[in-house]
Amino acid sequence: MTKIALIGYMGSGKSTIARILSDKLTMDFLDLDEFIEREMKMSITEIFDRYGVIKFRKIESEMLLKVARIQDDIILSVGGGTPVYGDNMKILNQYFTTIYLRANVPTLYKRLANEKEHRPLIARVADQDLAEFIGKHLFERTAYYEQSQFIVDVNAKSAVEISTACIELI
Ligand code: S3P
């Protein structure tokens, strides 16, 4: 059984690359956020608003374990915060081949500046503070992301180039 998990900060391209990989490798694609939304019948933003971030992280860990135990080939894209909480990174490495899609702050800023509203963690960060916020947040998370088995740099690369790099690794 082959299970691959794509890891990285918001805007690093996890879902896009996971979709391409799922196509090229003819494996099912699952986005952990979408899985949570389907199971909870609520959007991620609604879950944050209604239950708060701590409860969201608890739900996220439970759902990750559920997905990890699915007896199927699967390409999973996780949330930007998933690897950071509880035993999630351990679970990811135990059940999946993990690939960190590493993007730098300028790349992430460029992608996130226009779509802040849909992302509860940055929706209220002022535009002029966004780059600094991303920098600090990414720094805090890097130690977890780097526990992935493989790292692929995504800056200035096309989606096709990134997915080809991923396929070469696995
Ligand atoms: C989060 C990233 C989001 C989503 C939630 C929290 C984070 O997923 O899980 O808003 O903590 O970085 P994406 O990275 O898929 O946007």
PDB file of N, CA, C and O and ligand atoms in Angstrom, residues 8-12 14-15 31 33 36 44-45 48 56-57 60 77-82 85 112 118-121 137 141 145, ligand 1:
ATOM      1  N   GLY A   8       3.416  21.307   4.302  1.00  0.00           N
ATOM      2  CA  GLY A   8       3.970  22.637   4.035  1.00  0.00           C
ATOM      3  C   GLY A   8       3.043  23.731   4.508  1.00  0.00           C
ATOM      4  O   GLY A   8       1.883  23.483   4.858  1.00  0.00           O
ATOM      5  N   TYR A   9       3.564  24.938   4.494  1.00  0.00           N
ATOM      6  CA  TYR A   9       2.807  26.099   4.963  1.00  0.00           C
ATOM      7  C   TYR A   9       1.627  26.365   4.017  1.00  0.00           C
ATOM      8  O   TYR A   9       1.620  25.912   2.875  1.00  0.00           O
ATOM      9  N   MET A  10       0.643  27.109   4.532  1.00  0.00           N
ATOM     10  CA  MET A  10      -0.472  27.547   3.674  1.00  0.00           C
ATOM     11  C   MET A  10       0.104  28.208   2.422  1.00  0.00           C
ATOM     12  O   MET A  10       1.035  29.008   2.527  1.00  0.00           O
ATOM     13  N   GLY A  11      -0.443  27.865   1.279  1.00  0.00           N
ATOM     14  CA  GLY A  11       0.007  28.507   0.047  1.00  0.00           C
ATOM     15  C   GLY A  11       1.245  27.866  -0.574  1.00  0.00           C
ATOM     16  O   GLY A  11       1.745  28.345  -1.581  1.00  0.00           O
ATOM     17  N   SER A  12       1.713  26.757  -0.004  1.00  0.00           N
ATOM     18  CA  SER A  12       2.906  26.132  -0.586  1.00  0.00           C
ATOM     19  C   SER A  12       2.559  25.241  -1.778  1.00  0.00           C
ATOM     20  O   SER A  12       3.459  24.743  -2.454  1.00  0.00           O
ATOM     21  N   LYS A  14       0.270  22.497  -1.679  1.00  0.00           N
ATOM     22  CA  LYS A  14       0.005  21.083  -1.339  1.00  0.00           C
ATOM     23  C   LYS A  14      -1.159  20.485  -2.118  1.00  0.00           C
ATOM     24  O   LYS A  14      -1.031  19.409  -2.701  1.00  0.00           O
ATOM     25  N   SER A  15      -2.304  21.183  -2.125  1.00  0.00           N
ATOM     26  CA  SER A  15      -3.490  20.607  -2.782  1.00  0.00           C
ATOM     27  C   SER A  15      -3.289  20.511  -4.292  1.00  0.00           C
ATOM     28  O   SER A  15      -3.636  19.486  -4.903  1.00  0.00           O
ATOM     29  N   ASP A  31      -7.822  15.749   0.611  1.00  0.00           N
ATOM     30  CA  ASP A  31      -7.354  16.965   1.276  1.00  0.00           C
ATOM     31  C   ASP A  31      -7.895  16.906   2.707  1.00  0.00           C
ATOM     32  O   ASP A  31      -9.103  16.766   2.896  1.00  0.00           O
ATOM     33  N   ASP A  33      -8.308  19.076   5.074  1.00  0.00           N
ATOM     34  CA  ASP A  33      -9.306  20.113   5.387  1.00  0.00           C
ATOM     35  C   ASP A  33     -10.676  19.757   4.803  1.00  0.00           C
ATOM     36  O   ASP A  33     -11.697  19.892   5.467  1.00  0.00           O
ATOM     37  N   ILE A  36     -12.230  16.967   6.755  1.00  0.00           N
ATOM     38  CA  ILE A  36     -12.784  17.479   8.021  1.00  0.00           C
ATOM     39  C   ILE A  36     -14.117  18.184   7.751  1.00  0.00           C
ATOM     40  O   ILE A  36     -15.108  17.966   8.462  1.00  0.00           O
ATOM     41  N   ILE A  44     -14.070  25.000   7.431  1.00  0.00           N
ATOM     42  CA  ILE A  44     -12.984  25.183   8.407  1.00  0.00           C
ATOM     43  C   ILE A  44     -13.196  26.508   9.160  1.00  0.00           C
ATOM     44  O   ILE A  44     -13.038  26.565  10.380  1.00  0.00           O
ATOM     45  N   THR A  45     -13.573  27.548   8.426  1.00  0.00           N
ATOM     46  CA  THR A  45     -13.817  28.846   9.061  1.00  0.00           C
ATOM     47  C   THR A  45     -14.916  28.738  10.119  1.00  0.00           C
ATOM     48  O   THR A  45     -14.783  29.264  11.227  1.00  0.00           O
ATOM     49  N   PHE A  48     -13.533  26.977  13.202  1.00  0.00           N
ATOM     50  CA  PHE A  48     -12.724  27.916  13.989  1.00  0.00           C
ATOM     51  C   PHE A  48     -13.631  28.863  14.776  1.00  0.00           C
ATOM     52  O   PHE A  48     -13.417  29.092  15.961  1.00  0.00           O
ATOM     53  N   PHE A  56     -10.372  22.758  17.112  1.00  0.00           N
ATOM     54  CA  PHE A  56     -10.087  22.419  15.712  1.00  0.00           C
ATOM     55  C   PHE A  56      -8.893  21.473  15.629  1.00  0.00           C
ATOM     56  O   PHE A  56      -8.920  20.488  14.894  1.00  0.00           O
ATOM     57  N   ARG A  57      -7.841  21.766  16.394  1.00  0.00           N
ATOM     58  CA  ARG A  57      -6.642  20.912  16.349  1.00  0.00           C
ATOM     59  C   ARG A  57      -6.944  19.502  16.836  1.00  0.00           C
ATOM     60  O   ARG A  57      -6.351  18.534  16.344  1.00  0.00           O
ATOM     61  N   GLU A  60      -8.780  17.828  14.046  1.00  0.00           N
ATOM     62  CA  GLU A  60      -7.824  17.587  12.960  1.00  0.00           C
ATOM     63  C   GLU A  60      -6.986  16.328  13.243  1.00  0.00           C
ATOM     64  O   GLU A  60      -6.793  15.490  12.355  1.00  0.00           O
ATOM     65  N   SER A  77      -3.134  15.763   1.169  1.00  0.00           N
ATOM     66  CA  SER A  77      -2.533  17.065   1.501  1.00  0.00           C
ATOM     67  C   SER A  77      -3.083  17.458   2.858  1.00  0.00           C
ATOM     68  O   SER A  77      -4.289  17.383   3.097  1.00  0.00           O
ATOM     69  N   VAL A  78      -2.191  17.813   3.764  1.00  0.00           N
ATOM     70  CA  VAL A  78      -2.623  18.148   5.126  1.00  0.00           C
ATOM     71  C   VAL A  78      -2.686  19.667   5.274  1.00  0.00           C
ATOM     72  O   VAL A  78      -2.237  20.406   4.397  1.00  0.00           O
ATOM     73  N   GLY A  79      -3.225  20.156   6.379  1.00  0.00           N
ATOM     74  CA  GLY A  79      -3.248  21.592   6.635  1.00  0.00           C
ATOM     75  C   GLY A  79      -1.853  22.076   7.031  1.00  0.00           C
ATOM     76  O   GLY A  79      -1.015  21.280   7.475  1.00  0.00           O
ATOM     77  N   GLY A  80      -1.629  23.373   6.874  1.00  0.00           N
ATOM     78  CA  GLY A  80      -0.318  23.937   7.214  1.00  0.00           C
ATOM     79  C   GLY A  80       0.064  23.716   8.665  1.00  0.00           C
ATOM     80  O   GLY A  80       1.245  23.621   9.003  1.00  0.00           O
ATOM     81  N   GLY A  81      -0.948  23.602   9.544  1.00  0.00           N
ATOM     82  CA  GLY A  81      -0.645  23.435  10.966  1.00  0.00           C
ATOM     83  C   GLY A  81      -0.639  21.985  11.414  1.00  0.00           C
ATOM     84  O   GLY A  81      -0.178  21.666  12.530  1.00  0.00           O
ATOM     85  N   THR A  82      -1.123  21.090  10.568  1.00  0.00           N
ATOM     86  CA  THR A  82      -1.272  19.690  10.987  1.00  0.00           C
ATOM     87  C   THR A  82      -0.001  19.089  11.600  1.00  0.00           C
ATOM     88  O   THR A  82      -0.060  18.487  12.679  1.00  0.00           O
ATOM     89  N   TYR A  85       1.018  19.778  15.660  1.00  0.00           N
ATOM     90  CA  TYR A  85       0.239  19.480  16.867  1.00  0.00           C
ATOM     91  C   TYR A  85       0.240  17.997  17.233  1.00  0.00           C
ATOM     92  O   TYR A  85       0.230  17.140  16.356  1.00  0.00           O
ATOM     93  N   LEU A 112      -0.406  34.342  -0.718  1.00  0.00           N
ATOM     94  CA  LEU A 112      -1.408  34.460   0.354  1.00  0.00           C
ATOM     95  C   LEU A 112      -2.028  35.850   0.450  1.00  0.00           C
ATOM     96  O   LEU A 112      -3.145  35.991   0.955  1.00  0.00           O
ATOM     97  N   HIS A 118     -10.108  33.703   3.154  1.00  0.00           N
ATOM     98  CA  HIS A 118     -10.557  32.309   3.286  1.00  0.00           C
ATOM     99  C   HIS A 118      -9.733  31.541   4.300  1.00  0.00           C
ATOM    100  O   HIS A 118      -9.933  30.359   4.491  1.00  0.00           O
ATOM    101  N   ARG A 119      -8.754  32.211   4.888  1.00  0.00           N
ATOM    102  CA  ARG A 119      -7.835  31.487   5.771  1.00  0.00           C
ATOM    103  C   ARG A 119      -7.903  32.088   7.170  1.00  0.00           C
ATOM    104  O   ARG A 119      -7.344  33.152   7.413  1.00  0.00           O
ATOM    105  N   PRO A 120      -8.613  31.387   8.073  1.00  0.00           N
ATOM    106  CA  PRO A 120      -8.904  31.966   9.384  1.00  0.00           C
ATOM    107  C   PRO A 120      -7.669  32.447  10.151  1.00  0.00           C
ATOM    108  O   PRO A 120      -7.748  33.433  10.866  1.00  0.00           O
ATOM    109  N   LEU A 121      -6.517  31.791   9.967  1.00  0.00           N
ATOM    110  CA  LEU A 121      -5.345  32.177  10.762  1.00  0.00           C
ATOM    111  C   LEU A 121      -4.732  33.505  10.337  1.00  0.00           C
ATOM    112  O   LEU A 121      -4.062  34.162  11.125  1.00  0.00           O
ATOM    113  N   HIS A 137       5.871  32.701  11.737  1.00  0.00           N
ATOM    114  CA  HIS A 137       5.064  31.489  11.825  1.00  0.00           C
ATOM    115  C   HIS A 137       5.781  30.313  11.152  1.00  0.00           C
ATOM    116  O   HIS A 137       5.832  29.207  11.676  1.00  0.00           O
ATOM    117  N   ARG A 141       7.338  26.703  12.646  1.00  0.00           N
ATOM    118  CA  ARG A 141       6.859  25.411  12.147  1.00  0.00           C
ATOM    119  C   ARG A 141       7.922  24.584  11.428  1.00  0.00           C
ATOM    120  O   ARG A 141       7.737  23.376  11.222  1.00  0.00           O
ATOM    121  N   TYR A 145       8.080  20.620   9.981  1.00  0.00           N
ATOM    122  CA  TYR A 145       8.031  20.310   8.543  1.00  0.00           C
ATOM    123  C   TYR A 145       9.271  19.511   8.111  1.00  0.00           C
ATOM    124  O   TYR A 145       9.185  18.597   7.294  1.00  0.00           O
TER     125      TYR A 145
HETATM  126  C1  S3P B   1      -3.948  26.059   8.772  1.00  0.00           C
HETATM  127  C2  S3P B   1      -3.925  25.786   7.430  1.00  0.00           C
HETATM  128  C3  S3P B   1      -5.147  25.473   6.662  1.00  0.00           C
HETATM  129  C4  S3P B   1      -6.257  24.944   7.571  1.00  0.00           C
HETATM  130  C5  S3P B   1      -6.472  25.855   8.744  1.00  0.00           C
HETATM  131  C6  S3P B   1      -5.202  26.042   9.579  1.00  0.00           C
HETATM  132  C7  S3P B   1      -2.650  26.359   9.453  1.00  0.00           C
HETATM  133  O1  S3P B   1      -4.851  24.512   5.658  1.00  0.00           O
HETATM  134  O2  S3P B   1      -5.976  23.655   8.027  1.00  0.00           O
HETATM  135  O3  S3P B   1      -6.923  27.082   8.261  1.00  0.00           O
HETATM  136  O4  S3P B   1      -2.595  26.268  10.703  1.00  0.00           O
HETATM  137  O5  S3P B   1      -1.663  26.658   8.754  1.00  0.00           O
HETATM  138  P1  S3P B   1      -3.999  24.807   4.297  1.00  0.00           P
HETATM  139  O6  S3P B   1      -2.542  24.805   4.639  1.00  0.00           O
HETATM  140  O7  S3P B   1      -4.368  23.674   3.407  1.00  0.00           O
HETATM  141  O8  S3P B   1      -4.466  26.124   3.778  1.00  0.00           O
END
